[in-house]
Amino acid sequence: MSIACSEADVGEERLHATRVSLVKDVQTCRVVAVNPEAQDVVSLRLQPVSGGLHDFEAGAHIRLRLGREIVRAYSLCNGPDERDAYVIAVKREPASTGGSAAVHALRIGDEVEVNPPQNAFAVDWSSSHLVLVAGGIGITPIIGMAREAAARGHSFELHYFARGTAWAAFAEELGACAWGDRVRSHYGYEASRVEAEMQSLLRERRPDSDVYVCGPLPLIDLVKKIAATSWPAERVHWESFGGAAVLPAPGESSAVEVRLARANRTIRVAPDETILQALLANDVDVPFSCREGQCGMCVVDVIEGVPDHRDDFLNDAVKANGDCMAVCVSRAKTPALVLDL
Ligand code: FES
C-alpha cells in the first residue's frame, strides 16, 4: 500500500488501519534471533510458527501481544528481500510500563502473538526523492524505507540523529552497506545544532521530494516547523513513538460509564484513569501505542454517546462526526458511551 498523505489524510489512513486492526486475527510467531543493536536496543526476528509472512511495505508496523495488558506496536525494519521473518528493533525504556521490558525479556524459541502488518506511514514512491530523517529508535521504519528505496534504485538520503554511536541502532550496518554514501550521521548534537542542521536540510526543497521523519515528538515538531516554510504539507510525513499515559488532571474529569456493545459488558472509568486503562484492567484487548493521543492506534468506534475528544490524531471533521475516539486520552461529554468493542 502506498499512499500520498497530507497530515489529515495520514490521520484518516491510520484511523482506517486501526479499525481494521480490531478485527484481524493474530499469528503466533517464534523468536528466531535476538541481536544487540545499540545500547538498550535489541533487534528480534519473529517467524510465523505456521504459514508465511503477510505482505507489507516499508513503513509498516506489527502489534505484539506481550502480556495480559500489554499490546504494543513496533515498526518493521525489513528490507524488501527479507520475507522470512518480521524484524523489529526495540529500545528498553526506563519508564516502560511493560512493553519494551517484555520485548527485551524474549529469548530465542519464545512465542509471541503478532497482528498482521499495517501501514500508516507508507512511502509515496511516485515522488522523485526521499529525505529520510530518524531520531534515535525512530530509525526502525526509516531503515526499512532506505532498504526498500535502495532496492528500487530510488533516490534518497538518510539523516540519523542520535545521542552518539553507542546509542545508534544499526550504525555499523549503515556505515558499511552498499548505500552508506546516502547516510549522514548526526550524533551527539546539542538541540541548537540539531535545529541548525535541520534548517540546512530542509530550507530548500529539491523538486518533487518528500520528507519522512520518525523519532521523538520534539524532532517531529522541528521538522514540521521548518518544512512548513517551503514544503507542501502533503509532502511531509511523520510517525512518532513512545510516551507515558496522559492521565486526567485532578478534578478535570468525571467518571464515565463505558458499555461494550459486542462484549455485552459495562465498565466504569474513574475520574483519575483513562478509558484505555480501564479497558485493559478489565481484560479488554485494545491496541495502543503512544497513550498520548498521537498515534491513532487506540481509536475505536463509538455507537452511542458524545466523545470529548482530547487527542491530536483525529482531524476536526472526524471529531465532529463523533463516531470514533482515541480512548487513551479522550473521554465523554455524556455520562455514558457505547463502544464497538
Ligand atoms: S494510543 Fe496513540 S492515540 Fe491512543
Short mmCIF file of C-alpha atoms and ligand atoms in Angstrom, two decimals:
data_model
loop_
_atom_site.label_atom_id
_atom_site.label_comp_id
_atom_site.label_asym_id
_atom_site.label_seq_id
_atom_site.Cartn_x
_atom_site.Cartn_y
_atom_site.Cartn_z
CA MET A 1 0.00 0.00 0.00
CA SER A 2 1.49 3.33 -0.98
CA ILE A 3 -0.44 6.48 -0.27
CA ALA A 4 0.48 10.13 -0.64
CA CYS A 5 -0.88 11.66 2.53
CA SER A 6 -1.45 15.08 3.91
CA GLU A 7 -1.42 15.14 7.70
CA ALA A 8 -5.19 14.93 7.70
CA ASP A 9 -5.06 12.04 5.27
CA VAL A 10 -2.47 10.30 7.38
CA GLY A 11 -4.98 10.55 10.19
CA GLU A 12 -7.70 9.03 8.03
CA GLU A 13 -5.40 6.28 6.88
CA ARG A 14 -4.34 5.42 10.41
CA LEU A 15 -7.92 5.50 11.52
CA HIS A 16 -8.84 3.07 8.78
CA ALA A 17 -5.92 0.83 9.66
CA THR A 18 -6.85 0.92 13.32
CA ARG A 19 -10.43 -0.04 12.64
CA VAL A 20 -9.27 -2.94 10.50
CA SER A 21 -6.82 -3.98 13.19
CA LEU A 22 -9.56 -4.54 15.71
CA VAL A 23 -10.99 -7.45 13.77
CA LYS A 24 -7.88 -9.10 12.35
CA ASP A 25 -6.61 -12.38 13.73
CA VAL A 26 -3.30 -12.78 15.44
CA GLN A 27 -0.49 -15.01 14.21
CA THR A 28 1.80 -16.90 16.57
CA CYS A 29 5.43 -16.14 15.82
CA ARG A 30 8.60 -17.65 17.24
CA VAL A 31 11.65 -15.59 18.14
CA VAL A 32 14.44 -16.94 15.91
CA ALA A 33 17.11 -14.31 16.55
CA VAL A 34 17.86 -11.65 19.15
CA ASN A 35 20.72 -9.25 18.45
CA PRO A 36 22.03 -6.25 20.36
CA GLU A 37 21.93 -3.24 18.02
CA ALA A 38 22.93 -0.40 20.34
CA GLN A 39 22.87 0.49 24.00
CA ASP A 40 19.49 -0.67 25.34
CA VAL A 41 18.36 -1.68 21.84
CA VAL A 42 17.83 -5.23 20.58
CA SER A 43 16.51 -6.45 17.27
CA LEU A 44 14.34 -9.54 17.02
CA ARG A 45 13.40 -11.77 14.12
CA LEU A 46 9.90 -13.22 14.51
CA GLN A 47 8.99 -16.16 12.30
CA PRO A 48 5.39 -17.43 12.00
CA VAL A 49 5.01 -20.86 13.58
CA SER A 50 2.88 -21.83 10.60
CA GLY A 51 2.32 -20.13 7.27
CA GLY A 52 4.27 -17.24 5.84
CA LEU A 53 4.55 -13.55 6.47
CA HIS A 54 1.73 -11.25 5.42
CA ASP A 55 2.55 -8.75 2.69
CA PHE A 56 3.83 -5.38 3.78
CA GLU A 57 5.83 -2.41 2.53
CA ALA A 58 8.31 -0.09 4.16
CA GLY A 59 6.79 1.95 6.98
CA ALA A 60 4.54 -0.87 8.20
CA HIS A 61 4.26 -1.93 11.82
CA ILE A 62 3.12 -5.01 13.68
CA ARG A 63 1.46 -5.24 17.06
CA LEU A 64 2.75 -7.70 19.64
CA ARG A 65 0.69 -9.04 22.49
CA LEU A 66 3.23 -9.21 25.28
CA GLY A 67 1.06 -9.91 28.26
CA ARG A 68 -2.44 -9.64 29.60
CA GLU A 69 -2.46 -5.85 29.42
CA ILE A 70 0.41 -5.24 27.05
CA VAL A 71 -0.15 -4.75 23.34
CA ARG A 72 2.50 -2.69 21.61
CA ALA A 73 3.15 -1.58 18.04
CA TYR A 74 6.64 -1.84 16.55
CA SER A 75 7.81 -0.71 13.13
CA LEU A 76 9.22 -3.29 10.77
CA CYS A 77 12.85 -2.83 9.77
CA ASN A 78 12.80 -5.41 6.97
CA GLY A 79 14.23 -4.70 3.59
CA PRO A 80 12.16 -5.92 0.62
CA ASP A 81 14.31 -9.05 0.30
CA GLU A 82 13.74 -10.10 3.93
CA ARG A 83 10.49 -12.01 3.98
CA ASP A 84 11.32 -15.00 6.18
CA ALA A 85 10.69 -13.18 9.47
CA TYR A 86 9.35 -9.91 10.83
CA VAL A 87 12.28 -7.79 12.01
CA ILE A 88 11.80 -5.24 14.78
CA ALA A 89 14.18 -3.30 16.99
CA VAL A 90 13.14 -2.11 20.42
CA LYS A 91 14.76 0.26 22.86
CA ARG A 92 14.37 -0.57 26.52
CA GLU A 93 12.78 2.48 28.10
CA PRO A 94 13.38 3.07 31.83
CA ALA A 95 9.86 4.47 32.07
CA SER A 96 8.41 1.49 30.23
CA THR A 97 5.17 0.17 31.62
CA GLY A 98 6.00 -3.28 30.36
CA GLY A 99 6.24 -3.19 26.56
CA SER A 100 9.95 -2.70 25.95
CA ALA A 101 10.88 -4.64 29.09
CA ALA A 102 8.75 -7.56 27.89
CA VAL A 103 10.38 -7.50 24.46
CA HIS A 104 13.86 -7.42 25.99
CA ALA A 105 12.93 -10.46 28.09
CA LEU A 106 12.13 -12.53 24.98
CA ARG A 107 14.61 -15.25 24.09
CA ILE A 108 15.15 -17.45 21.03
CA GLY A 109 12.39 -20.04 20.93
CA ASP A 110 9.83 -17.92 22.76
CA GLU A 111 6.50 -17.45 21.05
CA VAL A 112 4.52 -14.26 20.83
CA GLU A 113 1.21 -13.27 19.25
CA VAL A 114 1.54 -10.86 16.35
CA ASN A 115 -1.11 -8.95 14.43
CA PRO A 116 -0.70 -8.70 10.65
CA PRO A 117 1.30 -5.67 9.48
CA GLN A 118 -0.49 -2.40 8.92
CA ASN A 119 0.90 0.71 7.37
CA ALA A 120 0.10 4.24 8.45
CA PHE A 121 3.48 5.54 7.27
CA ALA A 122 3.68 4.25 3.71
CA VAL A 123 6.10 5.74 1.21
CA ASP A 124 4.79 7.57 -1.85
CA TRP A 125 7.09 6.08 -4.45
CA SER A 126 5.83 8.48 -7.11
CA SER A 127 8.00 11.25 -5.66
CA SER A 128 11.44 11.54 -7.19
CA HIS A 129 13.49 11.84 -3.99
CA LEU A 130 13.08 10.87 -0.33
CA VAL A 131 14.57 12.77 2.58
CA LEU A 132 14.51 10.26 5.44
CA VAL A 133 15.04 11.62 8.95
CA ALA A 134 15.40 9.37 12.00
CA GLY A 135 15.76 10.35 15.64
CA GLY A 136 17.02 7.62 17.99
CA ILE A 137 14.95 4.46 17.80
CA GLY A 138 12.88 6.21 15.13
CA ILE A 139 15.39 4.61 12.78
CA THR A 140 13.26 1.44 12.71
CA PRO A 141 10.76 2.38 9.96
CA ILE A 142 13.30 4.68 8.32
CA ILE A 143 15.88 1.94 7.76
CA GLY A 144 13.16 -0.18 6.16
CA MET A 145 12.36 2.72 3.84
CA ALA A 146 16.04 3.19 2.98
CA ARG A 147 16.49 -0.50 2.27
CA GLU A 148 13.46 -0.54 0.00
CA ALA A 149 14.49 2.70 -1.74
CA ALA A 150 17.95 1.26 -2.38
CA ALA A 151 16.48 -1.96 -3.76
CA ARG A 152 14.19 0.02 -6.06
CA GLY A 153 17.03 2.27 -7.20
CA HIS A 154 15.03 5.21 -5.83
CA SER A 155 16.80 8.45 -4.96
CA PHE A 156 17.05 9.07 -1.20
CA GLU A 157 19.15 10.43 1.62
CA LEU A 158 19.03 9.35 5.26
CA HIS A 159 19.79 11.63 8.19
CA TYR A 160 20.21 9.89 11.51
CA PHE A 161 20.15 11.91 14.73
CA ALA A 162 21.24 10.09 17.89
CA ARG A 163 22.96 10.74 21.22
CA GLY A 164 26.10 9.01 19.94
CA THR A 165 27.30 5.97 18.03
CA ALA A 166 26.72 3.70 21.02
CA TRP A 167 23.04 4.67 21.04
CA ALA A 168 22.55 4.49 17.26
CA ALA A 169 20.93 1.19 16.30
CA PHE A 170 22.18 -0.28 13.03
CA ALA A 171 25.05 2.26 12.95
CA GLU A 172 27.55 -0.36 11.83
CA GLU A 173 25.33 -1.62 9.04
CA LEU A 174 24.52 1.90 7.89
CA GLY A 175 28.20 2.70 7.70
CA ALA A 176 29.13 -0.43 5.78
CA CYS A 177 26.19 -1.06 3.46
CA ALA A 178 26.24 -0.53 -0.29
CA TRP A 179 24.24 2.68 0.07
CA GLY A 180 26.20 4.02 3.03
CA ASP A 181 27.08 7.12 1.00
CA ARG A 182 23.42 8.20 1.29
CA VAL A 183 23.60 8.18 5.09
CA ARG A 184 24.52 11.20 7.17
CA SER A 185 25.09 10.59 10.88
CA HIS A 186 24.33 13.49 13.22
CA TYR A 187 25.44 12.13 16.57
CA GLY A 188 25.81 13.87 19.90
CA TYR A 189 24.41 17.24 18.85
CA GLU A 190 23.05 19.85 21.22
CA ALA A 191 19.47 20.95 20.50
CA SER A 192 20.67 24.15 18.83
CA ARG A 193 22.86 22.19 16.43
CA VAL A 194 20.05 19.78 15.62
CA GLU A 195 17.92 22.78 14.69
CA ALA A 196 20.70 24.30 12.59
CA GLU A 197 21.27 21.02 10.74
CA MET A 198 17.58 20.63 10.12
CA GLN A 199 17.38 24.17 8.81
CA SER A 200 20.10 23.48 6.28
CA LEU A 201 18.50 20.15 5.37
CA LEU A 202 15.00 21.40 4.77
CA ARG A 203 15.35 25.07 3.95
CA GLU A 204 15.30 24.36 0.25
CA ARG A 205 13.20 21.59 -1.16
CA ARG A 206 14.52 19.54 -4.02
CA PRO A 207 11.73 19.43 -6.64
CA ASP A 208 9.26 16.59 -6.21
CA SER A 209 10.78 15.30 -2.99
CA ASP A 210 9.08 14.05 0.18
CA VAL A 211 10.37 14.07 3.74
CA TYR A 212 9.68 11.21 6.16
CA VAL A 213 10.57 11.63 9.82
CA CYS A 214 10.28 9.24 12.74
CA GLY A 215 11.52 9.98 16.23
CA PRO A 216 10.60 11.78 19.42
CA LEU A 217 7.92 14.45 19.21
CA PRO A 218 10.31 17.44 19.56
CA LEU A 219 12.21 16.25 16.47
CA ILE A 220 9.00 15.79 14.51
CA ASP A 221 7.74 19.20 15.60
CA LEU A 222 11.04 20.73 14.48
CA VAL A 223 10.82 19.11 11.04
CA LYS A 224 7.21 20.20 10.65
CA LYS A 225 8.01 23.76 11.72
CA ILE A 226 10.96 24.16 9.37
CA ALA A 227 9.34 22.34 6.47
CA ALA A 228 6.22 24.50 6.76
CA THR A 229 8.06 27.37 5.07
CA SER A 230 8.90 25.61 1.81
CA TRP A 231 7.37 22.13 1.72
CA PRO A 232 3.73 21.38 0.84
CA ALA A 233 2.04 19.78 3.86
CA GLU A 234 1.23 16.65 1.90
CA ARG A 235 4.95 16.12 1.26
CA VAL A 236 5.83 15.94 4.96
CA HIS A 237 5.17 12.55 6.57
CA TRP A 238 5.82 11.67 10.17
CA GLU A 239 5.37 8.99 12.76
CA SER A 240 6.05 9.37 16.46
CA PHE A 241 6.60 6.76 19.12
CA GLY A 242 6.59 6.20 22.83
CA GLY A 243 5.15 8.24 25.61
CA ALA A 244 3.69 7.84 29.03
CA ALA A 245 -0.01 7.72 29.65
CA VAL A 246 -1.64 11.13 29.82
CA LEU A 247 -3.77 10.98 32.92
CA PRO A 248 -6.67 13.34 33.56
CA ALA A 249 -5.70 16.19 35.87
CA PRO A 250 -7.31 16.03 39.33
CA GLY A 251 -10.81 17.47 39.20
CA GLU A 252 -10.66 17.79 35.42
CA SER A 253 -12.76 14.77 34.53
CA SER A 254 -15.83 12.91 35.67
CA ALA A 255 -16.41 9.19 35.85
CA VAL A 256 -17.65 7.62 32.62
CA GLU A 257 -19.73 4.52 32.11
CA VAL A 258 -18.48 2.63 29.08
CA ARG A 259 -20.68 -0.06 27.61
CA LEU A 260 -19.06 -2.57 25.26
CA ALA A 261 -21.63 -3.50 22.63
CA ARG A 262 -20.03 -6.66 21.31
CA ALA A 263 -18.80 -7.97 24.65
CA ASN A 264 -22.08 -7.01 26.33
CA ARG A 265 -20.25 -5.58 29.33
CA THR A 266 -20.22 -2.29 31.20
CA ILE A 267 -17.07 -0.77 32.64
CA ARG A 268 -16.86 2.21 34.95
CA VAL A 269 -13.99 4.59 34.26
CA ALA A 270 -12.92 6.53 37.35
CA PRO A 271 -12.21 10.27 37.07
CA ASP A 272 -8.47 9.70 37.55
CA GLU A 273 -7.97 6.95 34.98
CA THR A 274 -8.21 6.83 31.21
CA ILE A 275 -10.77 4.79 29.32
CA LEU A 276 -7.88 2.77 27.89
CA GLN A 277 -6.56 1.97 31.36
CA ALA A 278 -10.00 0.86 32.50
CA LEU A 279 -10.46 -1.33 29.41
CA LEU A 280 -7.08 -3.01 29.83
CA ALA A 281 -7.65 -3.50 33.55
CA ASN A 282 -10.82 -5.36 32.65
CA ASP A 283 -9.09 -7.65 30.14
CA VAL A 284 -10.45 -5.85 27.08
CA ASP A 285 -7.84 -6.18 24.35
CA VAL A 286 -7.48 -2.76 22.74
CA PRO A 287 -4.41 -1.95 20.64
CA PHE A 288 -2.47 1.12 21.67
CA SER A 289 0.97 2.61 21.38
CA CYS A 290 1.68 6.23 22.34
CA ARG A 291 -1.02 6.67 25.01
CA GLU A 292 -0.81 10.40 24.29
CA GLY A 293 -3.45 10.81 21.61
CA GLN A 294 -0.81 10.99 18.90
CA CYS A 295 -0.68 7.71 17.01
CA GLY A 296 -4.32 6.70 16.47
CA MET A 297 -3.63 3.12 17.44
CA CYS A 298 -6.35 3.06 20.11
CA VAL A 299 -9.16 4.61 18.05
CA VAL A 300 -12.42 2.70 18.43
CA ASP A 301 -15.89 3.20 17.01
CA VAL A 302 -18.49 4.98 19.14
CA ILE A 303 -22.05 3.68 18.79
CA GLU A 304 -23.79 5.95 21.32
CA GLY A 305 -22.82 8.92 23.44
CA VAL A 306 -20.74 12.00 22.69
CA PRO A 307 -16.95 11.75 22.93
CA ASP A 308 -14.93 14.55 24.49
CA HIS A 309 -12.01 14.47 22.07
CA ARG A 310 -8.63 15.27 23.65
CA ASP A 311 -6.30 13.71 21.08
CA ASP A 312 -4.08 15.25 18.42
CA PHE A 313 -4.68 12.47 15.96
CA LEU A 314 -8.23 12.67 14.60
CA ASN A 315 -8.96 15.57 12.31
CA ASP A 316 -11.70 18.10 13.04
CA ALA A 317 -14.19 16.53 10.63
CA VAL A 318 -13.83 13.09 12.18
CA LYS A 319 -14.07 14.56 15.67
CA ALA A 320 -17.22 16.44 14.70
CA ASN A 321 -18.82 13.22 13.47
CA GLY A 322 -18.27 11.75 16.90
CA ASP A 323 -18.42 8.17 15.70
CA CYS A 324 -14.95 7.19 16.87
CA MET A 325 -12.48 8.24 19.55
CA ALA A 326 -8.96 7.72 20.86
CA VAL A 327 -9.63 6.01 24.17
CA CYS A 328 -6.14 6.67 25.56
CA VAL A 329 -6.91 10.34 26.23
CA SER A 330 -10.46 11.21 25.16
CA ARG A 331 -13.42 10.99 27.49
CA ALA A 332 -17.15 11.68 27.25
CA LYS A 333 -19.47 14.66 27.21
CA THR A 334 -22.31 12.33 28.11
CA PRO A 335 -22.46 10.18 31.27
CA ALA A 336 -22.11 7.02 29.18
CA LEU A 337 -20.57 5.83 25.94
CA VAL A 338 -21.32 2.72 23.94
CA LEU A 339 -18.22 1.47 22.12
CA ASP A 340 -17.98 -1.08 19.33
CA LEU A 341 -15.92 -3.49 21.39
S1 FES B 1 -2.53 5.03 21.86
FE1 FES B 1 -1.84 6.51 20.47
S2 FES B 1 -3.61 7.72 20.14
FE2 FES B 1 -4.19 6.38 21.69
#
